[in-house]
PDB file of C-alpha atoms and ligand atoms in Angstrom:
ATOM      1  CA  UNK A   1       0.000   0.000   0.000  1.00  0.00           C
ATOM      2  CA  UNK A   2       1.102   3.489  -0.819  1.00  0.00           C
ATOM      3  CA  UNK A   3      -0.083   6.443   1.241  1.00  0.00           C
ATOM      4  CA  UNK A   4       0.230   9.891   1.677  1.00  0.00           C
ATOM      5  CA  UNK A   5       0.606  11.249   5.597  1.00  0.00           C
ATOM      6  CA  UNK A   6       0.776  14.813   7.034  1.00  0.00           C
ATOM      7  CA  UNK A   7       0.023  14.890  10.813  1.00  0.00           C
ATOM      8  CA  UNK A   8       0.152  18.316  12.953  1.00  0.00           C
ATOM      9  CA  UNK A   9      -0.658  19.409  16.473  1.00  0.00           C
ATOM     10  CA  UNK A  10      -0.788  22.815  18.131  1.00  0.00           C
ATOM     11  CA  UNK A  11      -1.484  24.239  21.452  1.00  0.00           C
ATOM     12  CA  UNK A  12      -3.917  26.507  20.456  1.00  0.00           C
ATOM     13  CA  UNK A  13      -4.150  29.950  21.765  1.00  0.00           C
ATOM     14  CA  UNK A  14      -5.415  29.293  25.296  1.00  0.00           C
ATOM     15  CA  UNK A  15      -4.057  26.467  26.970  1.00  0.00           C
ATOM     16  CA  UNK A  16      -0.821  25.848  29.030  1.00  0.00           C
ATOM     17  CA  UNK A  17      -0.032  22.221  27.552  1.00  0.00           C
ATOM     18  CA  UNK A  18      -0.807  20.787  24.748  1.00  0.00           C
ATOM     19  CA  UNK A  19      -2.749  17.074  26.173  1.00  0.00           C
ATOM     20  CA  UNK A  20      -3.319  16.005  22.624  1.00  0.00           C
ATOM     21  CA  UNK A  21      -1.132  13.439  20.406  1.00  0.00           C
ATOM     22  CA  UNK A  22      -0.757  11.452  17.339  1.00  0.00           C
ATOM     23  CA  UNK A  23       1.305   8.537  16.597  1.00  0.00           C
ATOM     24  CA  UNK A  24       1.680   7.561  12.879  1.00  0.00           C
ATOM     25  CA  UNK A  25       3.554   4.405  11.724  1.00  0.00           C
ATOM     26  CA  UNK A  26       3.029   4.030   8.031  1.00  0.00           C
ATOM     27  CA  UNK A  27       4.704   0.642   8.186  1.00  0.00           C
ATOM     28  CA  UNK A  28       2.362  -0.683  10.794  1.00  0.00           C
ATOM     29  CA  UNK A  29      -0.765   1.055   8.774  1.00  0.00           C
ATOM     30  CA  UNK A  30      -1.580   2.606  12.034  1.00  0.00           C
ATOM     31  CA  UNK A  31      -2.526   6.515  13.197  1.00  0.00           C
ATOM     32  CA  UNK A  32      -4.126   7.715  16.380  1.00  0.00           C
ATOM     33  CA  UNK A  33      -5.269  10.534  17.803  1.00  0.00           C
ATOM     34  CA  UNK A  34      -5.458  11.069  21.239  1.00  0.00           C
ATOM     35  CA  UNK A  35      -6.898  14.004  23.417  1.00  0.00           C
ATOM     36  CA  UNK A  36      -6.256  13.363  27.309  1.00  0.00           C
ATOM     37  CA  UNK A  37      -7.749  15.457  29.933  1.00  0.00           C
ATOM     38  CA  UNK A  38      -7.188  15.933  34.059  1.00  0.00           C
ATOM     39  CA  UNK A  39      -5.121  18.555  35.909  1.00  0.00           C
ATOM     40  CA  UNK A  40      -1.548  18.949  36.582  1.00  0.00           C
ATOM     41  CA  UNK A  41       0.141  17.860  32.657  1.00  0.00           C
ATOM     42  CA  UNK A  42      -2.150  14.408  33.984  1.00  0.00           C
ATOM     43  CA  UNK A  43      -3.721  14.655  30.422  1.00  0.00           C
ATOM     44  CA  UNK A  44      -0.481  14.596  28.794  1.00  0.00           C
ATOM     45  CA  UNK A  45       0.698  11.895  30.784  1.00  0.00           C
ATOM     46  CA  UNK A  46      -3.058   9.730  29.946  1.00  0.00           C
ATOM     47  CA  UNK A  47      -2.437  10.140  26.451  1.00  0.00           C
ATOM     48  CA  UNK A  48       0.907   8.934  26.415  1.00  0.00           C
ATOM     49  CA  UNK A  49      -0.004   5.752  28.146  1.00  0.00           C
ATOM     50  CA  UNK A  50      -3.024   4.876  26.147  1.00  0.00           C
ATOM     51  CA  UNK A  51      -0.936   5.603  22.720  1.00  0.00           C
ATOM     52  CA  UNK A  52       1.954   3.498  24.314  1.00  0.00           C
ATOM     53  CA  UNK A  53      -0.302   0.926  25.451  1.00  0.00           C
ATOM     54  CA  UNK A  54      -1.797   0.505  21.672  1.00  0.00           C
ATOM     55  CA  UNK A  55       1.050  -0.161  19.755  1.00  0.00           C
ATOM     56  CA  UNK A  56       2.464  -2.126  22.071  1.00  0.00           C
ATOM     57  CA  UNK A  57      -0.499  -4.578  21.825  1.00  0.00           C
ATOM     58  CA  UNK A  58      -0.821  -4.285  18.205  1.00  0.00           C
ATOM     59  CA  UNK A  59       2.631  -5.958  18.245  1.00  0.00           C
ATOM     60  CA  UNK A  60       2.298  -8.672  20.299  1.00  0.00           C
ATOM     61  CA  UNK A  61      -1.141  -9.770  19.893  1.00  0.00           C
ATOM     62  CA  UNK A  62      -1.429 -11.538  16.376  1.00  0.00           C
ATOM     63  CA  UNK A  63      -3.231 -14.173  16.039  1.00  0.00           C
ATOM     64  CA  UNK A  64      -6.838 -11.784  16.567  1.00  0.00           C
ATOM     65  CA  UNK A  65      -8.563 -10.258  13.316  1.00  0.00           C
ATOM     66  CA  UNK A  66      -7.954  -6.715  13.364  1.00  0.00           C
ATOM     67  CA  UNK A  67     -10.916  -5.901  15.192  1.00  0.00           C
ATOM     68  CA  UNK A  68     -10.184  -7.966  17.811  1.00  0.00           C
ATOM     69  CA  UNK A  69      -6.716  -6.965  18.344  1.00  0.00           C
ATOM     70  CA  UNK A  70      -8.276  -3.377  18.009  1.00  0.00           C
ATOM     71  CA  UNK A  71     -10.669  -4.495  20.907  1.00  0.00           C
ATOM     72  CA  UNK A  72      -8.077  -5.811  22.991  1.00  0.00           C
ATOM     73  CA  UNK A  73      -5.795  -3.000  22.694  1.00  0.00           C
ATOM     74  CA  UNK A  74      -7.771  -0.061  23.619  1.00  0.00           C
ATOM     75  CA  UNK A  75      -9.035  -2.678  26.598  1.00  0.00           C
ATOM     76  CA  UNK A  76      -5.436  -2.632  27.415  1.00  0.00           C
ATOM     77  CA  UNK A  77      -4.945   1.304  27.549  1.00  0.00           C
ATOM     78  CA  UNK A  78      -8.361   1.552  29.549  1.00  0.00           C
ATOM     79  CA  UNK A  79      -6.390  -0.318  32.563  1.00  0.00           C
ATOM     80  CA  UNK A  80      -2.986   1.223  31.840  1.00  0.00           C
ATOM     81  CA  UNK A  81      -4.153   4.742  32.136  1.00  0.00           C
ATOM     82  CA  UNK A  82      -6.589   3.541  35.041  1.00  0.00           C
ATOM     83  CA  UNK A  83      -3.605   1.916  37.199  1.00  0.00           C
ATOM     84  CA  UNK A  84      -1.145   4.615  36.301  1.00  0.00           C
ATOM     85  CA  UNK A  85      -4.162   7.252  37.860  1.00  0.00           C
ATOM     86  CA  UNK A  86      -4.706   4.785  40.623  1.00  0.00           C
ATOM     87  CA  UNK A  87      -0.869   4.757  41.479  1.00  0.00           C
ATOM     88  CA  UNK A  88      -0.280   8.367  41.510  1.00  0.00           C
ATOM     89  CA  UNK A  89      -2.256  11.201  43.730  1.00  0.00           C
ATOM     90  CA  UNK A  90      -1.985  14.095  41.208  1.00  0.00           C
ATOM     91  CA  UNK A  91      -3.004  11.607  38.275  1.00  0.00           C
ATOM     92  CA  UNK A  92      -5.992  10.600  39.367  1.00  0.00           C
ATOM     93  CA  UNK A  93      -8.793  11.505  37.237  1.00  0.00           C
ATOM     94  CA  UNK A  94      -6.673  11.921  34.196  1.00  0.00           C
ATOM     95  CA  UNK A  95      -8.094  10.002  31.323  1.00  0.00           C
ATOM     96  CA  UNK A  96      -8.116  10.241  27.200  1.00  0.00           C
ATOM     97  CA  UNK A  97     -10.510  10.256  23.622  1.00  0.00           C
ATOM     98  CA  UNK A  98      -8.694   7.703  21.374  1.00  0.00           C
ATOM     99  CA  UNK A  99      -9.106   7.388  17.680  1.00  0.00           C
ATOM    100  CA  UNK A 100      -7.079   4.589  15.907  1.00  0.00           C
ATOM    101  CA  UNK A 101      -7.411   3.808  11.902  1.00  0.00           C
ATOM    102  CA  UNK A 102      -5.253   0.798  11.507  1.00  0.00           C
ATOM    103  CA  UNK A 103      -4.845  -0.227   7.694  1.00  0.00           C
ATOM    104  CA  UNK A 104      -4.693  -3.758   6.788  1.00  0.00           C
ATOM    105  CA  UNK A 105      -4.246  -4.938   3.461  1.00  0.00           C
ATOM    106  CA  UNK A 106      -7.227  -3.325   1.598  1.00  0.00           C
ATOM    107  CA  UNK A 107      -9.432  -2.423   4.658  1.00  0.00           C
ATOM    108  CA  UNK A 108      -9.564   0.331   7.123  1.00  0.00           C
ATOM    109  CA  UNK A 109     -10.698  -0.765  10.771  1.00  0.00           C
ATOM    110  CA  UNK A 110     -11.693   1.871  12.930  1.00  0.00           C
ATOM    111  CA  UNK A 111     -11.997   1.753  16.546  1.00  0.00           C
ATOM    112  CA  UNK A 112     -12.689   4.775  19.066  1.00  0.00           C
ATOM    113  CA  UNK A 113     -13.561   5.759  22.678  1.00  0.00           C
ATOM    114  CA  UNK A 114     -14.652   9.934  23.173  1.00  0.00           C
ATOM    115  CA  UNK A 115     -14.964  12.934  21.261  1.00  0.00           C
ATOM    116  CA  UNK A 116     -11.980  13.034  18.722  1.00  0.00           C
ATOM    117  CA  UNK A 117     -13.026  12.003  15.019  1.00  0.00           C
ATOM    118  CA  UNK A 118     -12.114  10.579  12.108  1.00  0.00           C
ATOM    119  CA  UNK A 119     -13.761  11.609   8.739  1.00  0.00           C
ATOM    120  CA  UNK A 120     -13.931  10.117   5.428  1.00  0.00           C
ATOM    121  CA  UNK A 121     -12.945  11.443   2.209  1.00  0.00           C
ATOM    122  CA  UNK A 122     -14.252   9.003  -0.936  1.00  0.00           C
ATOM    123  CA  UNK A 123     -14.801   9.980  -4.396  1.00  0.00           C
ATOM    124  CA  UNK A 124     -16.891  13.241  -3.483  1.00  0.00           C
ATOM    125  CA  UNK A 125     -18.162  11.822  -0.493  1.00  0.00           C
ATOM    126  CA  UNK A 126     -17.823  13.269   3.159  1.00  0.00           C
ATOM    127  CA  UNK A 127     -18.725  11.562   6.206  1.00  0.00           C
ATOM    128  CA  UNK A 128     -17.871  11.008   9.809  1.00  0.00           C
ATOM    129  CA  UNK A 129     -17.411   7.848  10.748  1.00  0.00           C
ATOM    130  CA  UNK A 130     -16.777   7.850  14.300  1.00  0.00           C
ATOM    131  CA  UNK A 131     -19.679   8.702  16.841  1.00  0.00           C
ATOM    132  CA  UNK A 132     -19.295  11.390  19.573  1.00  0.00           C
ATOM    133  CA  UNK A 133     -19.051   9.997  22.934  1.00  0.00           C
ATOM    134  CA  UNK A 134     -20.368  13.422  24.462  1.00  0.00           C
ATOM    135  CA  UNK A 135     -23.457  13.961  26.087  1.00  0.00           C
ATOM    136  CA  UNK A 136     -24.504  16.358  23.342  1.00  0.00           C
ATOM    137  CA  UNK A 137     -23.399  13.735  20.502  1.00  0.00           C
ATOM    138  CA  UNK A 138     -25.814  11.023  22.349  1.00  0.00           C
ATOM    139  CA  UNK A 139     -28.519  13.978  22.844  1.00  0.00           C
ATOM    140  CA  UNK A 140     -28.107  14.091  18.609  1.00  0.00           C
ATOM    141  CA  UNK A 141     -28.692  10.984  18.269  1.00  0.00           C
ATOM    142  CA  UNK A 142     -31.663  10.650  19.771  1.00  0.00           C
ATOM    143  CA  UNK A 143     -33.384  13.540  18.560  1.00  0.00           C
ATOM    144  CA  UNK A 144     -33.260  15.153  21.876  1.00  0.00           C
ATOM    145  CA  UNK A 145     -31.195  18.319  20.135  1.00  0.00           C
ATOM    146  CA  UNK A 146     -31.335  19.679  16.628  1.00  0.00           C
ATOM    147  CA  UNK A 147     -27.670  20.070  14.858  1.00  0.00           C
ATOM    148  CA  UNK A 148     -28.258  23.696  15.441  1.00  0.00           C
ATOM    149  CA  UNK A 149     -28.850  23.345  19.423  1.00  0.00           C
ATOM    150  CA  UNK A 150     -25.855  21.178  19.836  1.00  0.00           C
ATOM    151  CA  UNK A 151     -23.803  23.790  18.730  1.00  0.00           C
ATOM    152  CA  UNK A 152     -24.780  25.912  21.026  1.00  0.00           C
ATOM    153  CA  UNK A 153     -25.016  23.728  23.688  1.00  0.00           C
ATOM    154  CA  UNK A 154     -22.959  24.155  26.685  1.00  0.00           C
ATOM    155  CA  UNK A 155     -22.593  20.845  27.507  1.00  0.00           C
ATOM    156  CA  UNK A 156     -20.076  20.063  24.481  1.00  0.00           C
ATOM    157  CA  UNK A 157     -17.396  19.056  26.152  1.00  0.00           C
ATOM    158  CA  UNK A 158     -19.228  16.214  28.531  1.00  0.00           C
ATOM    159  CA  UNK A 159     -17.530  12.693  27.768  1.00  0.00           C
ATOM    160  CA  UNK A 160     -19.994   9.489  28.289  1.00  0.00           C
ATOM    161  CA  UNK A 161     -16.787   7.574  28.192  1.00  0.00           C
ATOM    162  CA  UNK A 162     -12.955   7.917  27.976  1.00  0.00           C
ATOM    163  CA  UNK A 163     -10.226   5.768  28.356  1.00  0.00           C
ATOM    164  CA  UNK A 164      -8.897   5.272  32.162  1.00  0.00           C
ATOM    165  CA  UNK A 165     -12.309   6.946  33.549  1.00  0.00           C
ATOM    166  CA  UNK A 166     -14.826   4.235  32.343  1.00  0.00           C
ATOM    167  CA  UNK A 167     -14.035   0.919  33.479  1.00  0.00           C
ATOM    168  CA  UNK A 168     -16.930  -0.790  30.990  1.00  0.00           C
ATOM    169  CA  UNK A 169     -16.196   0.407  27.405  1.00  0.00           C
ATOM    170  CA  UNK A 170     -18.830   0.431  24.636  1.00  0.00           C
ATOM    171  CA  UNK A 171     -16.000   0.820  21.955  1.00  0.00           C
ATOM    172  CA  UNK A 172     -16.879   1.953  18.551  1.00  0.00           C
ATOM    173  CA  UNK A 173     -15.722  -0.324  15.922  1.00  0.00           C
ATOM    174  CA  UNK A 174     -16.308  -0.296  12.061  1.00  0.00           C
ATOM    175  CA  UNK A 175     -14.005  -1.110   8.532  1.00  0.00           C
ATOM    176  CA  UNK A 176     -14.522   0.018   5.549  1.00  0.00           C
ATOM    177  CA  UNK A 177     -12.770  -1.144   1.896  1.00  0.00           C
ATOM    178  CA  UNK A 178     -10.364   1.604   1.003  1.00  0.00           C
ATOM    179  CA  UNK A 179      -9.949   2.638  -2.518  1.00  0.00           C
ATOM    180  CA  UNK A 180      -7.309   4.961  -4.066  1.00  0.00           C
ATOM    181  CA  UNK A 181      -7.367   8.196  -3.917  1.00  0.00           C
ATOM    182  CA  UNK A 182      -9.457   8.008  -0.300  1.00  0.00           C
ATOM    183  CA  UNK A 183      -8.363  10.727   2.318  1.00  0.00           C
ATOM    184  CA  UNK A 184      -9.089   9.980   5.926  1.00  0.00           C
ATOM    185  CA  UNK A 185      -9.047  12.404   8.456  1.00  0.00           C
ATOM    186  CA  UNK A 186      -8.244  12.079  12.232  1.00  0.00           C
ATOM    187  CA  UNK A 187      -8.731  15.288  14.307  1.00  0.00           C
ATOM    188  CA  UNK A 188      -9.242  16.288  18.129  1.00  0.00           C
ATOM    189  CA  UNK A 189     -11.957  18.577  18.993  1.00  0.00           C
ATOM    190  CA  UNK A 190      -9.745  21.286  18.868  1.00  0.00           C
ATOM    191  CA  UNK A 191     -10.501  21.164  15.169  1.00  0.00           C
ATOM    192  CA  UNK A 192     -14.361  20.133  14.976  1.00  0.00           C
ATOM    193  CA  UNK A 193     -15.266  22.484  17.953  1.00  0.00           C
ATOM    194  CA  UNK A 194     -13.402  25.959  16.076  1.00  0.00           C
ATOM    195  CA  UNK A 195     -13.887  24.491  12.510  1.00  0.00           C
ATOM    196  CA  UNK A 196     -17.545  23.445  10.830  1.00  0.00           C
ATOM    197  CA  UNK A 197     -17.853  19.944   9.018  1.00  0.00           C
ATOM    198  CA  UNK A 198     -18.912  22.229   5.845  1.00  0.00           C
ATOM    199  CA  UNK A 199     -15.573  23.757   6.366  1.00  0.00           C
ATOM    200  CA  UNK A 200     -13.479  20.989   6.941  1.00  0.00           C
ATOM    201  CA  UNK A 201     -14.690  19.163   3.890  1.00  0.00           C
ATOM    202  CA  UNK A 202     -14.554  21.950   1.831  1.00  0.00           C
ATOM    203  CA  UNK A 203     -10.481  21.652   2.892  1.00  0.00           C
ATOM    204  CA  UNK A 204     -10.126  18.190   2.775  1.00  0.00           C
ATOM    205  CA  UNK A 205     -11.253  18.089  -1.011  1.00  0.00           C
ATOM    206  CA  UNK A 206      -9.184  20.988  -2.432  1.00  0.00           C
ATOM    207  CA  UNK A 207      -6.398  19.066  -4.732  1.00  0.00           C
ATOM    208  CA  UNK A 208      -3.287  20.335  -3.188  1.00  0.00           C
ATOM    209  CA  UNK A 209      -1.103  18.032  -1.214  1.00  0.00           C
ATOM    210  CA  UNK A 210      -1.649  17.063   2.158  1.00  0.00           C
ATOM    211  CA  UNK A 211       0.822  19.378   3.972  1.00  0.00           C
ATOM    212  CA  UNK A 212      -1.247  22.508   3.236  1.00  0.00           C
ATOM    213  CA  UNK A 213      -4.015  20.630   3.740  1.00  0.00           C
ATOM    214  CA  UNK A 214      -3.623  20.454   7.583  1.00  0.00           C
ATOM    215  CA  UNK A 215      -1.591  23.397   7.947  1.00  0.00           C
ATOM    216  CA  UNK A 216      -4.799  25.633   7.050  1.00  0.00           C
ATOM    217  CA  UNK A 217      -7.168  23.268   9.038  1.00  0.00           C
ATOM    218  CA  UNK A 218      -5.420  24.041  12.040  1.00  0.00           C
ATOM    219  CA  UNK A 219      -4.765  27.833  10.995  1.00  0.00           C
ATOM    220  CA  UNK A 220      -8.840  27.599  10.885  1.00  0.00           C
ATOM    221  CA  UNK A 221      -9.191  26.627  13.957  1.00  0.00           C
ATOM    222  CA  UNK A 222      -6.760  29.272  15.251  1.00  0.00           C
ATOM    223  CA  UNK A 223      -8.121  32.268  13.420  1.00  0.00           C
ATOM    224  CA  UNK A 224     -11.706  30.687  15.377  1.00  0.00           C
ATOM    225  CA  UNK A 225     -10.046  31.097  18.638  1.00  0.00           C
ATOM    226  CA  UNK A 226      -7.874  28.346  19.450  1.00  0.00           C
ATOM    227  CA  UNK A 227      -9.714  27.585  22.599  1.00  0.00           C
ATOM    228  CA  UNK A 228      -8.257  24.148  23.085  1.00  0.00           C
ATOM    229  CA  UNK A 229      -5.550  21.898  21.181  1.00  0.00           C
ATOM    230  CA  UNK A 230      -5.408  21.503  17.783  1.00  0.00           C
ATOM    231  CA  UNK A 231      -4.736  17.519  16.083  1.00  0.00           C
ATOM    232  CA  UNK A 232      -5.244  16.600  12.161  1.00  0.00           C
ATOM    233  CA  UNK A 233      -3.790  13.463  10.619  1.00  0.00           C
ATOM    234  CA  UNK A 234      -5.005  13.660   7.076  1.00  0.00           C
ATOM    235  CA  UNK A 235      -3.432  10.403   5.354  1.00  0.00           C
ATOM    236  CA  UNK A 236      -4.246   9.492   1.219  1.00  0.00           C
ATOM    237  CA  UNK A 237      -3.957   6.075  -0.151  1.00  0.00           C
ATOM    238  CA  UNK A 238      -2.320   6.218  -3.268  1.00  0.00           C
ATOM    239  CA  UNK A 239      -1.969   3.062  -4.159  1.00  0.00           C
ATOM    240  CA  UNK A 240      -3.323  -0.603  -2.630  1.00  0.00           C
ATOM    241  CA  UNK A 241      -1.785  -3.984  -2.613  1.00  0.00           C
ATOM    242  CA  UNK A 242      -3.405  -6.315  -4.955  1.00  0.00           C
ATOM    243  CA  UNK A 243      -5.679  -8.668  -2.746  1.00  0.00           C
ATOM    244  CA  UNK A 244      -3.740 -11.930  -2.704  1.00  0.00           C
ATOM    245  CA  UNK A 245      -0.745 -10.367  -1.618  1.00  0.00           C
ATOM    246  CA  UNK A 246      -0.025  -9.636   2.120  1.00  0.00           C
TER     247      UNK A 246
HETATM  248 CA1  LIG B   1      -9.599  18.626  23.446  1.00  0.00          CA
END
């Protein structure tokens, strides 16, 4: 498989640390976003773990299909960042959104705990494929709240789960078949909170390559105020392996 990566974070304008992360390993097929939260740099320290954690059990555990290695690892960060909170006064609390797209052959398998995203780019086609964990993203789906009144809602930034802080997980799991030319986007909610989805597609369709790409999305989100920290992976396959090959 042959892809095209570009991956940036930024602190934002208001925030002391930046608690967000992404890991990208081309070789492995696998990018994550992470977002931690808690006091004292614990959100730094939550997101570390949990990204640490994954890779770490992608490598070891093999014999699984993807989504049950998938399963397995984010089970695995849940306890890691739990135990490292349990272990440690000014940790405790500290937890963490994860987004993985791992990249298998000529599949994508998603799997993802919180508010961070991942949207899909195919043909003209622009859609998010990971739910919000958030109170207002639940409210959504249920009709309680129009698109308009989540927006304004001030109960955006309410997880229903995160990894380390909820000890049963109701992961969210899907793969799709890639094709070439696809762009896949993973993002914190630094980005989808300053930055509309109209927006963001518009971006993630211009023709340019990917660098400028997700340097303006998170100038967007900057020139919107930069209330939090800023995450894009945009990655492009550009070329798949042919199916009997591994
Ligand atoms: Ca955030």
């Amino acid at each position: 498989m042959k892809l095209q990566v570009c991956a940036k974070t930024d602190i934002g304008l208001r925030r002391k640390n930046n608690e967000d992360l992404f890991f990208v390993d081309e070789k492995m097929g696998l990018f994550i976003v992470a977002d931690g939260m808690g006091g004292h740099a614990a959100g730094e320290v939550a997101s570390q773990i949990a990204v640490e954690t994954i890779c770490q059990s992608l490598q070891t555990t093999d014999q699984n299909s993807p989504q049950e290695q998938l399963k397995q690892a984010i089970e695995n960060a849940n306890q890691a960042v739990e135990q490292a909170a349990r272990g440690n006064n000014k940790w405790q609390g500290m937890g963490t959104t994860l987004t993985i797209l791992l990249l298998k052959q000529q599949q994508g398998y998603l799997a993802h705990v919180g508010d961070s995203r991942i949207y899909h780019l195919h043909n003209s086609q622009f859609e998010q494929l990971s739910d919000d964990h958030s109170l207002v993203g639940e409210q959504l789906r249920q009709g309680i709240l129009t698109p308009e009144q989540a927006k304004i809602s001030s109960m955006g930034n309410i997880l229903l789960q995160a990894i380390g802080m909820t000890p049963q997980l109701n992961i969210c799991q899907k793969n799709i078949a890639l094709t070439v030319g696809d762009r896949f986007l993973l993002c914190s909610d630094g980005l989808t909170d300053m930055v509309s989805d109209q927006k963001i597609e518009k971006i993630l369709k211009q023709s340019v390559p990917l660098t400028p790409l997700c340097e303006t999305l998170i100038e967007q989100a900057i020139v919107a105020g930069g209330k939090d920290n800023i995450t894009a992976v945009i990655l492009q396959i550009d070329q798949l392996d042919s199916a009997e090959s591994k």
